[in-house]
XYZ file of C-alpha atoms in Angstrom:
730
model
C 0.000 0.000 0.000
C 2.808 2.349 0.942
C 4.708 1.511 -2.228
C 1.603 2.252 -4.284
C 1.397 5.733 -2.742
C 4.841 6.622 -4.050
C 4.158 5.071 -7.446
C 0.844 6.966 -7.697
C 2.748 10.149 -6.932
C 5.324 9.564 -9.653
C 2.499 8.964 -12.131
C 0.730 12.134 -10.974
C 3.952 14.104 -11.335
C 4.383 12.841 -14.872
C 0.834 13.858 -15.812
C 1.177 17.270 -14.171
C 4.538 18.023 -15.817
C 3.122 17.000 -19.185
C -0.059 19.048 -18.643
C 1.909 22.186 -17.835
C 4.196 21.734 -20.836
C 1.097 21.842 -23.058
C -0.252 25.084 -21.604
C 0.047 28.155 -23.822
C -1.600 30.689 -21.501
C 0.747 33.409 -20.282
C -1.391 34.382 -17.330
C -0.111 34.547 -13.767
C -1.672 31.236 -12.502
C -0.283 29.256 -15.445
C 3.183 30.759 -15.124
C 3.259 29.999 -11.399
C 2.355 26.356 -11.955
C 4.792 26.015 -14.849
C 7.631 27.163 -12.640
C 6.642 24.613 -10.005
C 6.400 21.864 -12.629
C 10.000 22.656 -13.599
C 11.066 22.170 -9.987
C 9.158 18.893 -9.664
C 11.125 17.517 -12.594
C 14.109 17.316 -10.212
C 12.107 15.436 -7.585
C 10.561 12.766 -9.805
C 13.819 10.876 -10.672
C 14.679 10.693 -6.975
C 11.362 8.983 -6.235
C 11.791 6.625 -9.179
C 15.114 5.387 -7.734
C 13.810 4.541 -4.251
C 13.781 0.829 -3.372
C 10.366 -0.525 -2.504
C 11.775 -2.016 0.696
C 12.892 1.389 1.904
C 9.463 2.858 1.164
C 7.711 0.192 3.241
C 10.044 0.757 6.178
C 9.658 4.560 6.175
C 6.050 5.445 6.957
C 6.656 9.205 6.935
C 7.723 9.002 3.306
C 4.551 7.466 1.941
C 2.404 9.843 4.017
C 4.282 12.822 2.591
C 3.918 11.316 -0.877
C 0.160 10.979 -0.383
C -0.104 14.656 0.592
C 1.961 15.751 -2.410
C -0.081 13.527 -4.693
C -3.319 15.198 -3.570
C -1.882 18.679 -4.037
C -0.432 17.916 -7.477
C -3.720 16.409 -8.675
C -5.632 19.385 -7.287
C -3.302 21.711 -9.199
C -3.887 19.696 -12.364
C -7.650 19.825 -11.901
C -7.456 23.555 -11.258
C -5.554 24.327 -14.442
C -7.883 22.150 -16.526
C -10.939 24.005 -15.219
C -9.328 27.423 -15.287
C -10.340 30.033 -17.864
C -8.929 33.498 -18.625
C -12.423 34.828 -17.868
C -12.072 33.861 -14.224
C -10.991 36.397 -11.628
C -7.245 36.966 -11.795
C -7.016 37.828 -8.116
C -8.932 34.761 -6.983
C -7.033 32.525 -9.403
C -3.687 33.723 -8.085
C -4.752 33.281 -4.455
C -5.964 29.736 -5.118
C -2.835 28.931 -7.112
C -0.552 30.172 -4.365
C -2.397 28.059 -1.799
C -1.798 24.960 -3.941
C 1.838 25.874 -4.558
C 2.471 26.361 -0.864
C 1.192 22.838 -0.160
C 3.225 21.346 -3.045
C 6.389 23.100 -1.907
C 5.896 22.046 1.722
C 5.306 18.370 0.855
C 8.217 18.346 -1.606
C 10.628 19.718 0.989
C 9.363 17.168 3.497
C 10.024 14.363 1.006
C 13.531 15.659 0.314
C 14.233 15.782 4.032
C 13.101 12.179 4.416
C 15.259 11.129 1.472
C 18.269 12.794 3.108
C 17.658 10.825 6.289
C 17.309 7.623 4.247
C 20.610 8.435 2.596
C 22.360 8.816 5.937
C 20.960 5.559 7.362
C 21.556 3.559 4.188
C 25.146 4.431 3.363
C 25.804 0.855 2.340
C 23.061 0.835 -0.213
C 24.136 1.540 -3.727
C 20.696 2.981 -4.567
C 20.772 5.877 -2.141
C 24.322 6.091 -0.851
C 25.909 7.440 -4.002
C 27.364 10.885 -4.156
C 25.358 11.675 -7.275
C 22.029 10.987 -5.543
C 23.051 13.099 -2.578
C 23.945 15.956 -4.891
C 20.624 15.730 -6.718
C 18.637 15.812 -3.465
C 20.532 18.843 -2.191
C 20.037 20.574 -5.534
C 16.296 19.901 -5.350
C 16.140 21.268 -1.793
C 18.016 24.409 -2.803
C 15.672 24.971 -5.750
C 12.595 24.600 -3.573
C 13.963 26.813 -0.816
C 15.060 29.550 -3.193
C 11.781 29.455 -5.109
C 10.315 32.965 -4.996
C 7.954 33.080 -2.031
C 7.284 36.832 -2.301
C 3.926 36.261 -3.918
C 0.940 38.451 -4.741
C -1.004 37.061 -1.775
C 1.400 38.804 0.599
C 0.823 42.144 -1.111
C -2.933 41.544 -1.008
C -2.763 40.695 2.675
C -0.765 43.840 3.455
C -3.049 46.069 1.374
C -6.162 44.810 3.162
C -4.415 45.065 6.514
C -3.545 48.703 5.805
C -7.190 49.386 4.957
C -8.605 47.612 8.008
C -6.146 49.254 10.379
C -6.508 52.634 8.620
C -2.790 52.894 7.982
C -1.488 55.788 5.964
C -0.669 54.089 2.681
C -0.561 50.750 0.965
C 0.351 52.134 -2.462
C 3.472 50.004 -2.858
C 1.489 46.812 -2.363
C -1.300 47.987 -4.664
C 1.192 48.963 -7.348
C 2.676 45.468 -7.204
C -0.774 43.858 -7.454
C -1.865 46.058 -10.352
C 1.361 45.543 -12.266
C 1.656 41.798 -11.674
C -1.958 41.010 -12.546
C -2.218 43.402 -15.477
C -5.054 45.469 -14.003
C -3.673 48.706 -15.379
C -6.304 49.377 -18.029
C -9.894 50.318 -17.272
C -11.104 47.431 -19.434
C -9.105 44.917 -17.393
C -10.427 46.407 -14.149
C -14.021 46.130 -15.384
C -13.475 42.536 -16.540
C -11.970 41.625 -13.177
C -14.853 43.258 -11.288
C -17.395 41.258 -13.294
C -15.443 38.032 -12.800
C -15.226 38.568 -9.026
C -18.955 39.244 -8.773
C -19.692 36.037 -10.721
C -17.513 34.101 -8.300
C -19.322 35.758 -5.397
C -22.681 34.591 -6.763
C -21.403 31.014 -7.027
C -20.030 31.049 -3.494
C -23.230 32.629 -2.183
C -25.249 29.712 -3.528
C -22.854 27.208 -1.934
C -23.168 28.992 1.440
C -19.489 28.604 2.294
C -18.652 31.234 4.898
C -14.909 30.855 4.458
C -15.071 31.288 0.688
C -17.519 34.194 1.039
C -15.113 35.988 3.387
C -12.359 35.601 0.805
C -14.567 36.973 -2.000
C -15.649 39.934 0.133
C -12.008 40.736 0.783
C -11.361 40.714 -2.957
C -14.290 43.103 -3.461
C -12.682 45.428 -0.883
C -9.355 45.057 -2.638
C -10.854 46.125 -5.975
C -12.159 49.275 -4.293
C -8.642 49.975 -3.024
C -7.242 49.422 -6.516
C -9.737 51.908 -7.973
C -8.793 54.487 -5.345
C -5.115 53.885 -6.026
C -5.640 54.196 -9.786
C -7.478 57.505 -9.358
C -4.921 58.965 -6.948
C -1.920 57.836 -8.973
C -3.322 59.379 -12.147
C -3.210 56.178 -14.184
C -5.129 56.752 -17.447
C -6.695 59.820 -15.910
C -6.206 62.558 -18.497
C -7.344 63.719 -21.921
C -4.810 65.577 -24.055
C -2.850 66.343 -20.912
C -5.893 67.631 -18.988
C -6.684 65.689 -15.805
C -10.180 64.202 -15.812
C -12.085 65.084 -12.611
C -12.726 62.027 -10.452
C -16.477 62.591 -10.493
C -16.547 62.300 -14.306
C -15.173 58.765 -14.181
C -17.279 55.649 -13.809
C -17.018 54.180 -10.280
C -17.068 50.684 -11.786
C -14.603 50.848 -14.690
C -13.038 54.295 -14.100
C -13.863 55.107 -17.729
C -14.658 58.693 -18.648
C -18.455 58.937 -18.531
C -19.582 60.055 -21.982
C -23.054 58.583 -21.360
C -23.740 58.630 -17.579
C -26.785 56.687 -16.406
C -28.446 56.024 -13.056
C -29.287 52.538 -11.755
C -31.981 51.617 -9.240
C -29.629 52.174 -6.272
C -29.287 55.842 -7.270
C -25.633 55.528 -8.342
C -24.331 56.867 -11.654
C -22.203 54.774 -14.031
C -20.997 54.929 -17.620
C -23.669 53.211 -19.696
C -21.353 50.794 -21.533
C -19.712 49.685 -18.263
C -22.868 49.033 -16.284
C -24.474 47.348 -19.314
C -21.636 44.817 -19.405
C -22.183 44.234 -15.692
C -25.917 43.677 -16.116
C -25.529 41.562 -19.259
C -23.556 39.080 -17.160
C -26.618 38.528 -14.975
C -25.270 40.513 -12.019
C -28.045 41.846 -9.797
C -26.280 44.059 -7.246
C -25.059 47.640 -7.539
C -21.255 47.518 -7.948
C -20.877 50.624 -5.779
C -23.402 50.317 -2.939
C -23.719 46.492 -3.045
C -27.515 46.915 -2.862
C -29.744 44.458 -4.720
C -31.096 46.104 -7.886
C -34.878 45.825 -7.968
C -34.824 46.541 -11.711
C -32.234 47.049 -14.447
C -33.558 50.211 -16.063
C -30.843 52.741 -16.906
C -31.859 56.387 -16.537
C -29.789 59.122 -18.246
C -28.115 61.419 -15.709
C -28.583 64.790 -17.346
C -26.857 66.640 -14.510
C -23.541 64.857 -14.882
C -23.884 64.846 -18.660
C -24.305 68.609 -18.687
C -21.362 69.087 -16.314
C -19.180 66.919 -18.546
C -20.251 68.850 -21.639
C -19.282 72.114 -19.924
C -15.944 70.718 -18.787
C -15.109 69.482 -22.281
C -16.112 72.826 -23.746
C -14.063 74.810 -21.232
C -10.978 72.711 -21.962
C -11.490 72.566 -25.744
C -11.816 68.794 -25.613
C -14.024 66.281 -27.350
C -15.515 63.154 -25.910
C -13.228 60.116 -26.388
C -15.846 58.516 -28.617
C -16.044 61.645 -30.729
C -19.654 62.401 -29.820
C -20.974 65.811 -28.907
C -22.058 65.248 -25.335
C -25.381 66.790 -24.386
C -25.913 68.479 -27.752
C -28.837 66.203 -28.457
C -30.379 67.092 -25.117
C -30.003 70.853 -25.013
C -33.097 71.732 -27.034
C -35.241 69.467 -24.900
C -33.546 70.689 -21.725
C -34.338 74.314 -22.449
C -38.009 73.444 -22.782
C -38.508 70.919 -19.994
C -36.197 71.661 -17.075
C -37.892 72.068 -13.738
C -36.171 75.305 -12.683
C -36.249 78.623 -14.475
C -33.213 80.783 -15.182
C -34.346 83.218 -12.515
C -34.366 80.419 -9.966
C -30.721 79.826 -10.815
C -29.596 83.366 -10.224
C -31.494 83.500 -6.949
C -30.044 80.318 -5.478
C -26.727 79.097 -4.071
C -23.898 77.015 -5.407
C -25.317 73.906 -3.809
C -28.132 74.258 -6.325
C -25.783 72.483 -8.707
C -26.511 74.864 -11.575
C -24.683 74.425 -14.837
C -27.152 75.742 -17.380
C -29.184 78.926 -17.272
C -32.165 76.583 -17.176
C -30.695 74.542 -14.277
C -29.912 71.193 -15.811
C -29.551 69.565 -12.425
C -33.286 69.356 -12.179
C -33.368 66.861 -15.006
C -31.764 64.150 -12.929
C -32.656 65.389 -9.483
C -36.341 65.416 -10.253
C -36.509 62.252 -12.326
C -39.665 60.205 -12.467
C -39.740 57.101 -10.336
C -40.018 53.666 -11.839
C -42.878 51.301 -11.115
C -42.272 48.535 -8.646
C -38.927 49.797 -7.440
C -37.282 52.551 -5.448
C -37.022 56.098 -6.681
C -35.021 56.493 -9.841
C -34.189 60.021 -8.860
C -30.493 60.662 -8.886
C -28.932 60.483 -5.486
C -26.059 62.793 -6.292
C -22.819 61.296 -5.019
C -20.656 63.420 -2.771
C -17.945 63.634 -5.419
C -20.410 64.816 -8.062
C -21.825 67.364 -5.662
C -18.341 68.691 -4.988
C -18.001 69.239 -8.709
C -21.350 70.935 -8.916
C -20.731 73.073 -5.867
C -17.488 74.398 -7.288
C -18.999 74.977 -10.708
C -21.088 77.932 -9.648
C -19.834 80.402 -7.072
C -22.701 82.778 -6.491
C -23.913 82.140 -2.956
C -27.168 83.361 -1.618
C -25.747 85.829 0.878
C -28.345 88.498 0.261
C -31.859 88.637 1.521
C -34.604 88.317 -1.060
C -34.772 92.078 -1.394
C -31.153 92.573 -2.379
C -30.378 89.593 -4.619
C -30.111 90.285 -8.350
C -32.523 88.736 -10.784
C -31.409 86.963 -13.938
C -32.465 89.944 -16.020
C -30.182 92.196 -13.956
C -27.213 89.982 -14.761
C -27.975 89.615 -18.434
C -28.690 93.305 -18.906
C -25.236 94.120 -17.585
C -23.728 92.037 -20.365
C -21.164 90.707 -17.948
C -22.318 87.116 -18.058
C -24.770 85.735 -20.582
C -24.817 82.129 -19.464
C -23.972 80.089 -16.391
C -23.280 77.042 -18.544
C -19.551 77.816 -18.590
C -17.975 76.501 -15.445
C -14.388 77.486 -16.086
C -12.462 79.663 -13.668
C -12.599 82.748 -15.857
C -16.360 82.722 -16.239
C -16.842 82.114 -12.524
C -14.685 85.105 -11.694
C -16.656 87.187 -14.179
C -19.880 86.098 -12.558
C -18.631 86.939 -9.085
C -17.541 90.355 -10.333
C -20.933 90.914 -11.948
C -22.667 90.250 -8.646
C -20.165 92.400 -6.767
C -20.633 95.389 -9.075
C -24.315 95.478 -8.208
C -23.914 94.748 -4.491
C -23.120 96.855 -1.474
C -20.549 94.296 -0.264
C -18.243 94.232 -3.280
C -15.194 94.716 -1.069
C -15.504 91.190 0.346
C -14.152 89.399 -2.724
C -10.592 89.796 -1.448
C -8.943 86.951 0.438
C -8.949 87.529 4.173
C -6.337 86.505 6.747
C -6.417 84.065 9.641
C -5.648 86.862 12.088
C -8.683 88.846 10.996
C -10.964 85.803 11.063
C -9.709 84.904 14.555
C -10.862 88.346 15.712
C -14.270 87.804 14.140
C -14.590 84.403 15.815
C -13.873 86.006 19.186
C -16.576 88.582 18.470
C -19.033 85.767 17.692
C -18.453 84.565 21.254
C -18.868 88.059 22.730
C -21.816 88.758 25.069
C -22.503 91.855 22.977
C -25.202 91.170 20.388
C -23.924 94.077 18.302
C -20.479 92.471 18.012
C -22.010 89.064 17.293
C -24.227 90.511 14.589
C -21.404 92.448 12.906
C -19.050 89.452 13.003
C -21.666 87.052 11.594
C -22.467 89.509 8.792
C -18.824 89.950 7.856
C -18.167 86.204 7.854
C -21.277 85.731 5.713
C -19.945 88.203 3.151
C -16.355 86.908 3.263
C -17.620 83.388 2.483
C -19.946 84.579 -0.248
C -17.673 84.349 -3.298
C -14.156 83.518 -2.161
C -13.371 79.808 -1.808
C -10.096 80.512 -0.005
C -11.987 82.555 2.563
C -14.298 79.600 3.201
C -11.299 77.398 3.953
C -9.691 79.995 6.236
C -12.933 80.631 8.127
C -13.494 76.909 8.622
C -9.963 76.340 9.926
C -10.224 79.264 12.349
C -13.066 77.603 14.218
C -15.977 79.803 13.176
C -18.412 76.948 12.577
C -19.219 76.162 16.218
C -19.944 79.781 17.278
C -22.047 80.337 14.139
C -24.128 77.254 14.938
C -24.658 78.600 18.471
C -26.015 81.845 17.013
C -28.752 79.937 15.196
C -30.637 80.089 18.502
C -30.052 83.819 18.901
C -33.104 85.885 19.858
C -31.932 88.556 17.412
C -33.523 87.603 14.084
C -30.980 89.514 12.009
C -28.051 87.820 13.746
C -29.741 84.459 13.253
C -30.159 85.201 9.547
C -26.513 86.221 9.128
C -25.338 83.087 10.960
C -27.415 80.616 8.935
C -26.408 82.258 5.641
C -22.743 82.215 6.655
C -23.045 78.488 7.377
C -24.737 77.954 4.022
C -21.881 79.699 2.225
C -19.258 77.807 4.246
C -20.947 74.472 3.445
C -19.918 74.881 -0.189
C -16.505 73.644 0.945
C -16.609 69.880 1.499
C -14.462 69.910 4.663
C -16.571 72.694 6.120
C -19.724 70.784 5.278
C -18.509 67.748 7.204
C -17.440 70.008 10.081
C -20.849 71.699 10.173
C -22.608 68.340 10.177
C -20.572 67.123 13.145
C -21.626 70.086 15.307
C -25.164 68.746 15.671
C -26.477 71.523 13.468
C -29.707 69.831 12.376
C -31.766 70.761 15.452
C -30.619 74.428 15.408
C -31.493 74.614 11.698
C -34.945 73.235 12.466
C -35.256 75.943 15.126
C -34.506 78.570 12.458
C -37.056 76.966 10.128
C -39.682 77.383 12.829
C -38.790 80.778 14.272
C -36.554 82.690 11.860
C -37.247 85.461 9.378
C -38.384 84.547 5.871
C -34.833 84.835 4.517
C -33.437 82.812 7.443
C -35.996 80.058 6.863
C -35.126 79.935 3.178
C -31.408 79.659 3.884
C -31.982 77.124 6.643
C -33.834 74.906 4.151
C -31.031 75.423 1.671
C -28.431 74.443 4.289
C -30.361 71.290 5.139
C -30.337 70.410 1.447
C -26.591 71.003 1.303
C -26.035 68.749 4.333
C -28.319 66.068 2.907
C -25.766 65.571 0.151
C -23.474 64.000 2.752
C -23.608 60.232 3.107
C -26.093 59.103 5.773
C -27.437 62.609 6.400
C -30.661 62.084 4.485
C -31.811 59.629 7.131
C -30.471 61.732 10.025
C -32.299 64.825 8.805
C -35.391 62.731 8.197
C -35.368 61.468 11.780
C -35.186 65.017 13.142
C -38.024 67.501 13.177
C -36.811 68.926 9.863
C -39.409 67.195 7.692
C -42.424 68.806 9.352
C -40.710 72.205 9.422
C -39.859 71.932 5.722
C -43.421 70.899 4.903
C -44.682 73.963 6.798
C -42.335 76.134 4.742
C -43.600 74.411 1.604
C -47.155 75.370 2.496
C -46.739 78.765 4.130
C -43.393 80.148 3.031
C -42.489 82.779 0.488
C -42.254 81.802 -3.161
C -38.553 81.284 -2.764
C -39.014 79.490 0.541
C -41.437 77.019 -1.057
C -38.905 76.256 -3.776
C -36.159 75.736 -1.192
C -38.423 73.449 0.830
C -39.423 71.444 -2.256
C -35.781 70.973 -3.221
C -34.790 69.839 0.273
C -37.798 67.525 0.604
C -37.136 66.004 -2.790
C -33.578 65.156 -1.847
C -34.750 63.698 1.466
C -37.397 61.618 -0.330
C -34.642 59.772 -2.168
C -34.183 57.916 1.133
C -37.114 55.497 1.284
C -37.510 55.805 5.056
C -38.246 59.530 4.692
C -41.186 59.144 2.318
C -43.808 58.171 4.902
C -42.861 61.007 7.318
C -43.066 63.520 4.463
C -46.551 62.287 3.580
C -47.609 62.182 7.244
C -46.469 65.797 7.694
C -49.009 66.855 5.067
C -46.727 67.549 2.118
C -49.095 66.046 -0.463
C -51.814 68.617 0.271
C -49.443 71.496 -0.469
C -47.876 69.767 -3.464
C -51.275 69.256 -5.062
C -52.031 72.943 -4.494
C -48.717 73.834 -6.161
C -49.764 71.935 -9.308
C -51.567 75.155 -10.195
C -49.474 76.643 -13.061
C -49.817 80.139 -11.596
C -47.671 79.057 -8.628
C -44.681 78.398 -10.876
C -43.811 75.084 -9.221
C -45.627 72.451 -11.276
C -42.587 70.466 -12.388
C -40.913 70.486 -8.972
C -44.135 69.473 -7.233
C -45.050 66.640 -9.580
C -41.503 65.286 -9.376
C -41.735 65.072 -5.579
C -45.186 63.494 -5.894
C -43.648 60.890 -8.202
C -41.298 59.889 -5.391
C -44.050 59.824 -2.772
C -46.386 57.798 -4.999
C -44.154 54.751 -4.570
C -45.600 54.131 -1.086
C -49.269 53.348 -0.223
C -49.628 56.383 2.065
C -48.489 58.666 -0.725
C -50.927 57.244 -3.259
C -53.835 57.475 -0.835
C -52.986 61.096 0.001
C -52.737 62.064 -3.690
C -56.207 60.666 -4.380
C -57.667 62.117 -1.168
C -56.347 65.606 -1.998
C -57.980 65.348 -5.447
C -54.654 65.325 -7.254
C -55.735 62.933 -10.029
C -57.558 65.518 -12.217
C -54.592 67.881 -12.010
C -52.134 65.104 -12.893
C -54.200 64.136 -15.940
C -54.186 67.799 -16.979
C -50.390 67.920 -16.676
C -50.122 64.830 -18.913
C -52.199 66.774 -21.424
C -50.693 70.277 -21.338
C -47.650 70.182 -19.025
C -43.961 70.426 -19.882
C -42.219 67.352 -21.253
C -40.646 66.572 -17.898
C -43.873 67.322 -16.078
C -45.789 64.959 -18.357
C -43.242 62.228 -17.698
C -43.483 62.543 -13.915
C -47.268 62.892 -13.954
C -47.566 59.715 -16.040
C -45.318 57.976 -13.526
C -47.616 58.987 -10.644
C -50.730 57.859 -12.524
C -49.079 54.544 -13.309
C -48.297 53.959 -9.644
C -51.896 54.790 -8.719
C -53.456 52.538 -11.358
C -51.218 49.520 -10.858
C -51.875 49.471 -7.131
C -55.606 50.185 -6.992
C -58.493 49.405 -9.326
C -60.426 52.225 -7.645
C -57.730 54.760 -8.517
C -57.606 53.303 -12.022
C -61.316 54.018 -12.438
C -60.835 57.599 -11.227
C -58.027 58.153 -13.723
C -60.149 56.835 -16.586
C -63.089 59.013 -15.514
C -60.867 62.082 -15.869
C -60.386 61.314 -19.568
C -56.758 60.237 -19.294
C -56.694 58.019 -22.386
C -56.430 60.680 -25.158
C -53.526 62.601 -23.564
C -51.797 59.297 -22.748
C -52.119 58.160 -26.367
C -50.573 61.459 -27.475
C -47.811 61.118 -24.879
C -47.056 57.549 -26.002
C -46.282 58.945 -29.440
C -44.580 62.270 -28.760
C -43.192 62.269 -25.217
C -39.702 61.668 -23.899
C -38.543 58.031 -24.070
C -39.470 57.443 -20.432
C -42.761 59.286 -20.813
C -43.634 57.105 -23.801
C -42.813 54.019 -21.771
C -45.020 55.116 -18.853
C -47.902 56.062 -21.149
C -47.712 52.741 -22.986
C -47.676 50.833 -19.687
C -50.762 52.711 -18.522
C -52.653 52.130 -21.766
C -51.718 48.449 -21.681
C -52.944 48.240 -18.086
C -56.247 49.826 -19.071
C -56.686 47.252 -21.860
C -55.909 44.376 -19.514
C -58.382 45.708 -16.979
C -61.067 46.015 -19.638
C -60.410 42.523 -21.000
C -60.491 41.080 -17.493
C -63.858 42.716 -16.821
C -65.247 41.405 -20.119
C -64.207 37.844 -19.283
C -65.871 38.036 -15.884
C -69.138 39.191 -17.434
C -69.067 36.457 -20.065
């Protein structure tokens, strides 16, 4: 039996060596195993020369041979099943595990053979000098075999991440270079392969294997971060591509950005490859995708078009980004040009018609979560820096769009380059009483203002808050200096000031400071939500407006949608929506829309009475039809929202919007009606009674692609309902 173990091993070695000699793949796993096969060639003759009697008398030898035989056969099976489409990282890890076992067993066998040689000096088979030399040569080869493998770099990279060490770039560089993950295409292919492996392991319910796959998923995220930071393939004609214009899955430049059900934006071609492979989770958030519809992200598309234009670049595929959308955008966007001029940088404005509204106020899809774009923090940073006019003035002193255009200083906000931003700031300053605040301040001066904020004198507090508000209005450097000098905490404290003017200056200063990402995070950490809610309830009209705007700005931070939703902000915003100034209602609608992207916030928004006011704002004379119907589209995805829409008699108005509204309004109104009809036969009857069929037929032929889809779904549902009724009667 023992003799057979050694003979089985020699046969296995022969098959393995032959198998590896036939391999033509130049991938890392194959090369690793080929190098080991070359080493095993030295071991096989030594085993062939062993006397059967010696094998039987040395139990450790046949046990070691059995272990090596299993490992060699496993390596052979692995290479026969392996495909270049498999994950490179996983393949290398599995290969190295096999090689470690083969090397360990081989060294053990050589050690046993050395001991046999010493105890059998009289035997001509093992006592010869030549055999001794061959064994020692084999041992040296195995010991010197390169053990600095990719798995060690992977282990160190993950360890650095888990322990939050400063850098693991050296390890990541080694992984990327060794595995050939330099190109975006290779990174996308690897991501898809890893997710396929994860699905297989998930079905097998192996916790150990699942832990390994999850670590590889984390590693791919580290590789993407490393690739972005190191600037690999990150420029066009020498111009660095902003991080937020690159697909979070493939890192490709996003010439056609689309939104998936999780609310994350990807390059269409990249996410399509992902979905075509049957993958059902979002590559970024790891959430299960309830549907695979891809919604164009007009905000990011417009930003990219502006960036290309400002840098005299063309899209890599040669297409004219956003040109096909501009005519439709000018007709259907949800915000007017005057809204743009009267709002802050966080409004994410890039066109005079506010192209952000196209993605921010998207219709929701039936049967799934809101398809509205949940703007990522990186995209918002881009948007925030693309438009520097902050809303430092009260409603009485802010310029209208006609004021700006009549000056001839700036004809369009669609240019987001530095020069045009400076021109815009100068245009505002020329018409403002505070034009001297464009200059960069100093830390010493800001320190004095911070001390005045803490003064018991309300006059000093008021003057300091006003000056900080104005210093942070246009100048980004001032925002950084003010944040670093510790002004945020004292400004938050002044939100509870009994002096309404001081309160207004403080909340507007915080709004302007929040345009800097570090300041925004700092403001959020001060527990600012409750003080902002206090301003919403008790402040002046301008303070309420800017408090709502600040809440919107903070809601762009990860996790803050739910935190704001759990506070008393929702009810206060709904009150502003119903009873505020025209501008206050718009600010409240914008903030509530962004909060409604978080599913948990939808029911509280409905419970607070938002639907009643939104239905009232469907009146065209209010100037908020598109914004209101977009928020209703989000709220209609829950039963409470649908019931409230019907109870507040919103159905007739929605049918009217489908008939005579803007293109975007028609799309969102059709989405609401579809939600109502699919979930209630009673609501379906009400929709039909309002004469919805003719406008839906027209929309199915002439609307936007999504509007056509919604209209066709509704008409099909009506037919099915009618046919079902006919069958029952017959």
